[in-house]
C-alpha cells in the first residue's frame, strides 16, 4: 500500500514556480531520501504533504485517500476537516530547527502533544515520553531543559516528540543542517535505527552517507522537478541526469 502519493504537484509563489508537476509514491516501510541543490523545492514538497504549504495544483493522497486536489489555486476536492486532521496526525515531522519550548524539560516537550492533542492523561504521557526519550538515547536527560542540551540532543528530543504521536510516516526536513559536524552522527544514528525498525520515512537531506546507506530509494530534485530517482547504488554510482551527475560530483 502506498502511504504517500502525489500527482502533478505544483506550487508557485507569485511568478516563481517552486514545484512543477511532482509525482511521487512512497510505499509502506520505504525510506526515501530527497537530495538536490538548494532551491530545488525539496523542503516545499515535504511541507506540502502535511499542509504547512498550500499547493497550487495537483493531488495529495495519504494511504490512498485523496486528501486534497487543487487546480490553479482553487480547491477541487478536500476531505472533511475532522478526517483531514486525523490523517495529518499520521505524519510526524522533524524540522531543521528543534523548536523546543525552552521553559519545559525534555520530557515535558515530548508529553505536550499527546496531552493537548490526544487527551492523554499526564501520568500516561510521562511514561510515553520517557520511553521515547530512551529510544533516542536520552533516558538520562528527561528532566533537563533545552538550554542544557547540545544541538544533537535537542534534535533527538524533537524526534522523540514526533514519535510520541505514534505516526505512521516520519518526515525529516534537513534535520542535521543546523548541527555542528561532530553532532551530526548521533542524530543520523537515531534515524538509521528508525529506518531499520520499518518506519516509513521521507528525508530531505544533504547527508549523502545516510542517503546511500539507509534509503531504499533516492530522489534527485532540481528546479522544482524530479530529475531522477532510483536505488542508491544507481543514483550514486551511475546517475543518468546531467544535473544529478554535476551535483553529486561537486559534493562527493
PDB file of C-alpha atoms in Angstrom, residues 23-163:
ATOM      1  CA  UNK A  23       4.601  12.944  -8.865  1.00  0.00           C
ATOM      2  CA  UNK A  24       5.976  10.541  -6.258  1.00  0.00           C
ATOM      3  CA  UNK A  25       4.787   7.413  -4.486  1.00  0.00           C
ATOM      4  CA  UNK A  26       6.156   6.198  -1.147  1.00  0.00           C
ATOM      5  CA  UNK A  27       5.325   2.649  -0.110  1.00  0.00           C
ATOM      6  CA  UNK A  28       4.813   1.387   3.424  1.00  0.00           C
ATOM      7  CA  UNK A  29       8.138   0.780   5.174  1.00  0.00           C
ATOM      8  CA  UNK A  30      10.119   2.593   2.494  1.00  0.00           C
ATOM      9  CA  UNK A  31      12.849   5.132   3.292  1.00  0.00           C
ATOM     10  CA  UNK A  32      13.066   7.780   0.580  1.00  0.00           C
ATOM     11  CA  UNK A  33      15.885  10.332   0.613  1.00  0.00           C
ATOM     12  CA  UNK A  34      15.309  13.518  -1.361  1.00  0.00           C
ATOM     13  CA  UNK A  35      18.536  15.216  -2.423  1.00  0.00           C
ATOM     14  CA  UNK A  36      19.415  18.121  -4.673  1.00  0.00           C
ATOM     15  CA  UNK A  37      20.771  21.667  -4.687  1.00  0.00           C
ATOM     16  CA  UNK A  38      19.378  24.448  -2.529  1.00  0.00           C
ATOM     17  CA  UNK A  39      16.248  25.962  -4.042  1.00  0.00           C
ATOM     18  CA  UNK A  40      15.257  22.710  -5.764  1.00  0.00           C
ATOM     19  CA  UNK A  41      11.877  22.589  -3.991  1.00  0.00           C
ATOM     20  CA  UNK A  42      12.730  19.725  -1.623  1.00  0.00           C
ATOM     21  CA  UNK A  43      11.531  21.334   1.605  1.00  0.00           C
ATOM     22  CA  UNK A  44       8.494  22.873  -0.074  1.00  0.00           C
ATOM     23  CA  UNK A  45       7.485  19.425  -1.290  1.00  0.00           C
ATOM     24  CA  UNK A  46       7.799  17.981   2.209  1.00  0.00           C
ATOM     25  CA  UNK A  47       5.861  20.860   3.785  1.00  0.00           C
ATOM     26  CA  UNK A  48       3.104  20.439   1.195  1.00  0.00           C
ATOM     27  CA  UNK A  49       2.469  16.889   2.356  1.00  0.00           C
ATOM     28  CA  UNK A  50       1.381  17.928   5.849  1.00  0.00           C
ATOM     29  CA  UNK A  51      -0.366  21.139   4.889  1.00  0.00           C
ATOM     30  CA  UNK A  52       2.335  23.571   6.034  1.00  0.00           C
ATOM     31  CA  UNK A  53       2.321  24.843   2.441  1.00  0.00           C
ATOM     32  CA  UNK A  54      -0.808  25.153   0.319  1.00  0.00           C
ATOM     33  CA  UNK A  55      -0.340  23.603  -3.090  1.00  0.00           C
ATOM     34  CA  UNK A  56      -1.322  25.481  -6.239  1.00  0.00           C
ATOM     35  CA  UNK A  57      -2.304  22.419  -8.267  1.00  0.00           C
ATOM     36  CA  UNK A  58      -2.178  18.653  -8.015  1.00  0.00           C
ATOM     37  CA  UNK A  59      -3.335  15.814  -5.790  1.00  0.00           C
ATOM     38  CA  UNK A  60      -2.128  14.547  -2.410  1.00  0.00           C
ATOM     39  CA  UNK A  61      -3.044  11.034  -1.258  1.00  0.00           C
ATOM     40  CA  UNK A  62      -2.357   9.606   2.203  1.00  0.00           C
ATOM     41  CA  UNK A  63      -2.906   5.847   2.461  1.00  0.00           C
ATOM     42  CA  UNK A  64      -4.668   6.013  -0.922  1.00  0.00           C
ATOM     43  CA  UNK A  65      -7.220   8.543   0.361  1.00  0.00           C
ATOM     44  CA  UNK A  66      -7.352  11.703  -1.743  1.00  0.00           C
ATOM     45  CA  UNK A  67      -6.710  14.371   0.870  1.00  0.00           C
ATOM     46  CA  UNK A  68      -6.750  17.355  -1.411  1.00  0.00           C
ATOM     47  CA  UNK A  69      -6.911  18.329  -5.058  1.00  0.00           C
ATOM     48  CA  UNK A  70      -6.378  21.834  -6.385  1.00  0.00           C
ATOM     49  CA  UNK A  71      -6.308  23.379  -9.836  1.00  0.00           C
ATOM     50  CA  UNK A  72      -4.814  26.821 -10.364  1.00  0.00           C
ATOM     51  CA  UNK A  73      -5.122  27.616  -6.682  1.00  0.00           C
ATOM     52  CA  UNK A  74      -8.750  26.534  -6.356  1.00  0.00           C
ATOM     53  CA  UNK A  75      -9.936  23.578  -4.264  1.00  0.00           C
ATOM     54  CA  UNK A  76     -11.457  20.814  -6.383  1.00  0.00           C
ATOM     55  CA  UNK A  77     -11.649  18.243  -3.594  1.00  0.00           C
ATOM     56  CA  UNK A  78     -10.865  18.195   0.117  1.00  0.00           C
ATOM     57  CA  UNK A  79     -11.900  15.655   2.736  1.00  0.00           C
ATOM     58  CA  UNK A  80     -13.877  16.882   5.790  1.00  0.00           C
ATOM     59  CA  UNK A  81     -11.858  18.873   8.318  1.00  0.00           C
ATOM     60  CA  UNK A  82     -12.000  16.308  11.127  1.00  0.00           C
ATOM     61  CA  UNK A  83     -10.854  13.497   8.846  1.00  0.00           C
ATOM     62  CA  UNK A  84      -8.176  15.780   7.388  1.00  0.00           C
ATOM     63  CA  UNK A  85      -6.749  16.444  10.857  1.00  0.00           C
ATOM     64  CA  UNK A  86      -6.815  12.735  11.704  1.00  0.00           C
ATOM     65  CA  UNK A  87      -4.905  11.905   8.526  1.00  0.00           C
ATOM     66  CA  UNK A  88      -2.326  14.641   9.137  1.00  0.00           C
ATOM     67  CA  UNK A  89      -1.685  13.195  12.594  1.00  0.00           C
ATOM     68  CA  UNK A  90      -0.427  10.052  10.879  1.00  0.00           C
ATOM     69  CA  UNK A  91       2.634  12.096   9.863  1.00  0.00           C
ATOM     70  CA  UNK A  92       5.354  13.180  12.257  1.00  0.00           C
ATOM     71  CA  UNK A  93       7.744  15.918  11.196  1.00  0.00           C
ATOM     72  CA  UNK A  94      11.227  16.918  12.307  1.00  0.00           C
ATOM     73  CA  UNK A  95      12.473  20.323  11.181  1.00  0.00           C
ATOM     74  CA  UNK A  96      15.882  21.929  10.697  1.00  0.00           C
ATOM     75  CA  UNK A  97      15.328  23.897  13.891  1.00  0.00           C
ATOM     76  CA  UNK A  98      14.403  21.985  17.005  1.00  0.00           C
ATOM     77  CA  UNK A  99      11.572  24.341  18.110  1.00  0.00           C
ATOM     78  CA  UNK A 100      11.581  23.039  21.679  1.00  0.00           C
ATOM     79  CA  UNK A 101       9.864  25.044  24.386  1.00  0.00           C
ATOM     80  CA  UNK A 102      12.738  26.435  26.491  1.00  0.00           C
ATOM     81  CA  UNK A 103      10.706  26.542  29.713  1.00  0.00           C
ATOM     82  CA  UNK A 104       9.863  22.826  29.505  1.00  0.00           C
ATOM     83  CA  UNK A 105      12.084  19.837  30.238  1.00  0.00           C
ATOM     84  CA  UNK A 106      12.829  17.252  27.573  1.00  0.00           C
ATOM     85  CA  UNK A 107      10.060  15.021  28.930  1.00  0.00           C
ATOM     86  CA  UNK A 108       7.564  17.881  29.106  1.00  0.00           C
ATOM     87  CA  UNK A 109       8.289  18.819  25.484  1.00  0.00           C
ATOM     88  CA  UNK A 110       7.589  15.229  24.413  1.00  0.00           C
ATOM     89  CA  UNK A 111       4.452  14.975  26.604  1.00  0.00           C
ATOM     90  CA  UNK A 112       2.819  18.130  25.275  1.00  0.00           C
ATOM     91  CA  UNK A 113       1.179  16.886  22.056  1.00  0.00           C
ATOM     92  CA  UNK A 114      -0.156  13.591  23.465  1.00  0.00           C
ATOM     93  CA  UNK A 115      -1.793  15.545  26.299  1.00  0.00           C
ATOM     94  CA  UNK A 116      -3.031  18.536  24.281  1.00  0.00           C
ATOM     95  CA  UNK A 117      -3.978  16.794  21.032  1.00  0.00           C
ATOM     96  CA  UNK A 118      -4.847  13.235  22.054  1.00  0.00           C
ATOM     97  CA  UNK A 119      -6.183  13.980  25.519  1.00  0.00           C
ATOM     98  CA  UNK A 120      -3.810  11.550  27.222  1.00  0.00           C
ATOM     99  CA  UNK A 121      -3.526  11.970  30.985  1.00  0.00           C
ATOM    100  CA  UNK A 122      -0.214  13.329  32.242  1.00  0.00           C
ATOM    101  CA  UNK A 123       0.896  10.165  34.021  1.00  0.00           C
ATOM    102  CA  UNK A 124       0.469   8.086  30.853  1.00  0.00           C
ATOM    103  CA  UNK A 125       2.112  10.801  28.785  1.00  0.00           C
ATOM    104  CA  UNK A 126       5.083  10.874  31.152  1.00  0.00           C
ATOM    105  CA  UNK A 127       5.621   7.120  30.760  1.00  0.00           C
ATOM    106  CA  UNK A 128       5.335   7.508  26.982  1.00  0.00           C
ATOM    107  CA  UNK A 129       7.780  10.431  26.929  1.00  0.00           C
ATOM    108  CA  UNK A 130      10.368   8.558  28.957  1.00  0.00           C
ATOM    109  CA  UNK A 131      10.065   5.547  26.634  1.00  0.00           C
ATOM    110  CA  UNK A 132      10.532   7.696  23.537  1.00  0.00           C
ATOM    111  CA  UNK A 133      13.491   9.544  25.038  1.00  0.00           C
ATOM    112  CA  UNK A 134      15.066   6.200  25.879  1.00  0.00           C
ATOM    113  CA  UNK A 135      14.539   5.144  22.262  1.00  0.00           C
ATOM    114  CA  UNK A 136      16.643   8.117  21.083  1.00  0.00           C
ATOM    115  CA  UNK A 137      19.322   7.565  23.725  1.00  0.00           C
ATOM    116  CA  UNK A 138      18.311  10.298  26.156  1.00  0.00           C
ATOM    117  CA  UNK A 139      16.990   8.400  29.157  1.00  0.00           C
ATOM    118  CA  UNK A 140      19.418  10.356  31.359  1.00  0.00           C
ATOM    119  CA  UNK A 141      18.174  13.740  30.079  1.00  0.00           C
ATOM    120  CA  UNK A 142      14.430  13.533  30.731  1.00  0.00           C
ATOM    121  CA  UNK A 143      14.460  16.353  33.293  1.00  0.00           C
ATOM    122  CA  UNK A 144      16.936  18.618  31.504  1.00  0.00           C
ATOM    123  CA  UNK A 145      15.877  21.888  29.908  1.00  0.00           C
ATOM    124  CA  UNK A 146      16.822  22.562  26.254  1.00  0.00           C
ATOM    125  CA  UNK A 147      19.458  25.143  27.225  1.00  0.00           C
ATOM    126  CA  UNK A 148      21.391  22.370  28.976  1.00  0.00           C
ATOM    127  CA  UNK A 149      21.314  20.093  25.922  1.00  0.00           C
ATOM    128  CA  UNK A 150      23.591  20.064  22.906  1.00  0.00           C
ATOM    129  CA  UNK A 151      22.126  20.687  19.464  1.00  0.00           C
ATOM    130  CA  UNK A 152      22.239  16.976  18.700  1.00  0.00           C
ATOM    131  CA  UNK A 153      20.453  16.156  21.936  1.00  0.00           C
ATOM    132  CA  UNK A 154      17.798  18.797  21.250  1.00  0.00           C
ATOM    133  CA  UNK A 155      17.172  17.350  17.796  1.00  0.00           C
ATOM    134  CA  UNK A 156      16.835  13.883  19.321  1.00  0.00           C
ATOM    135  CA  UNK A 157      14.232  15.289  21.735  1.00  0.00           C
ATOM    136  CA  UNK A 158      12.433  16.694  18.668  1.00  0.00           C
ATOM    137  CA  UNK A 159      12.472  13.219  17.083  1.00  0.00           C
ATOM    138  CA  UNK A 160      11.109  11.700  20.316  1.00  0.00           C
ATOM    139  CA  UNK A 161       8.402  14.367  20.358  1.00  0.00           C
ATOM    140  CA  UNK A 162       7.301  13.393  16.846  1.00  0.00           C
ATOM    141  CA  UNK A 163       7.401   9.671  17.676  1.00  0.00           C
TER     142      UNK A 163
END
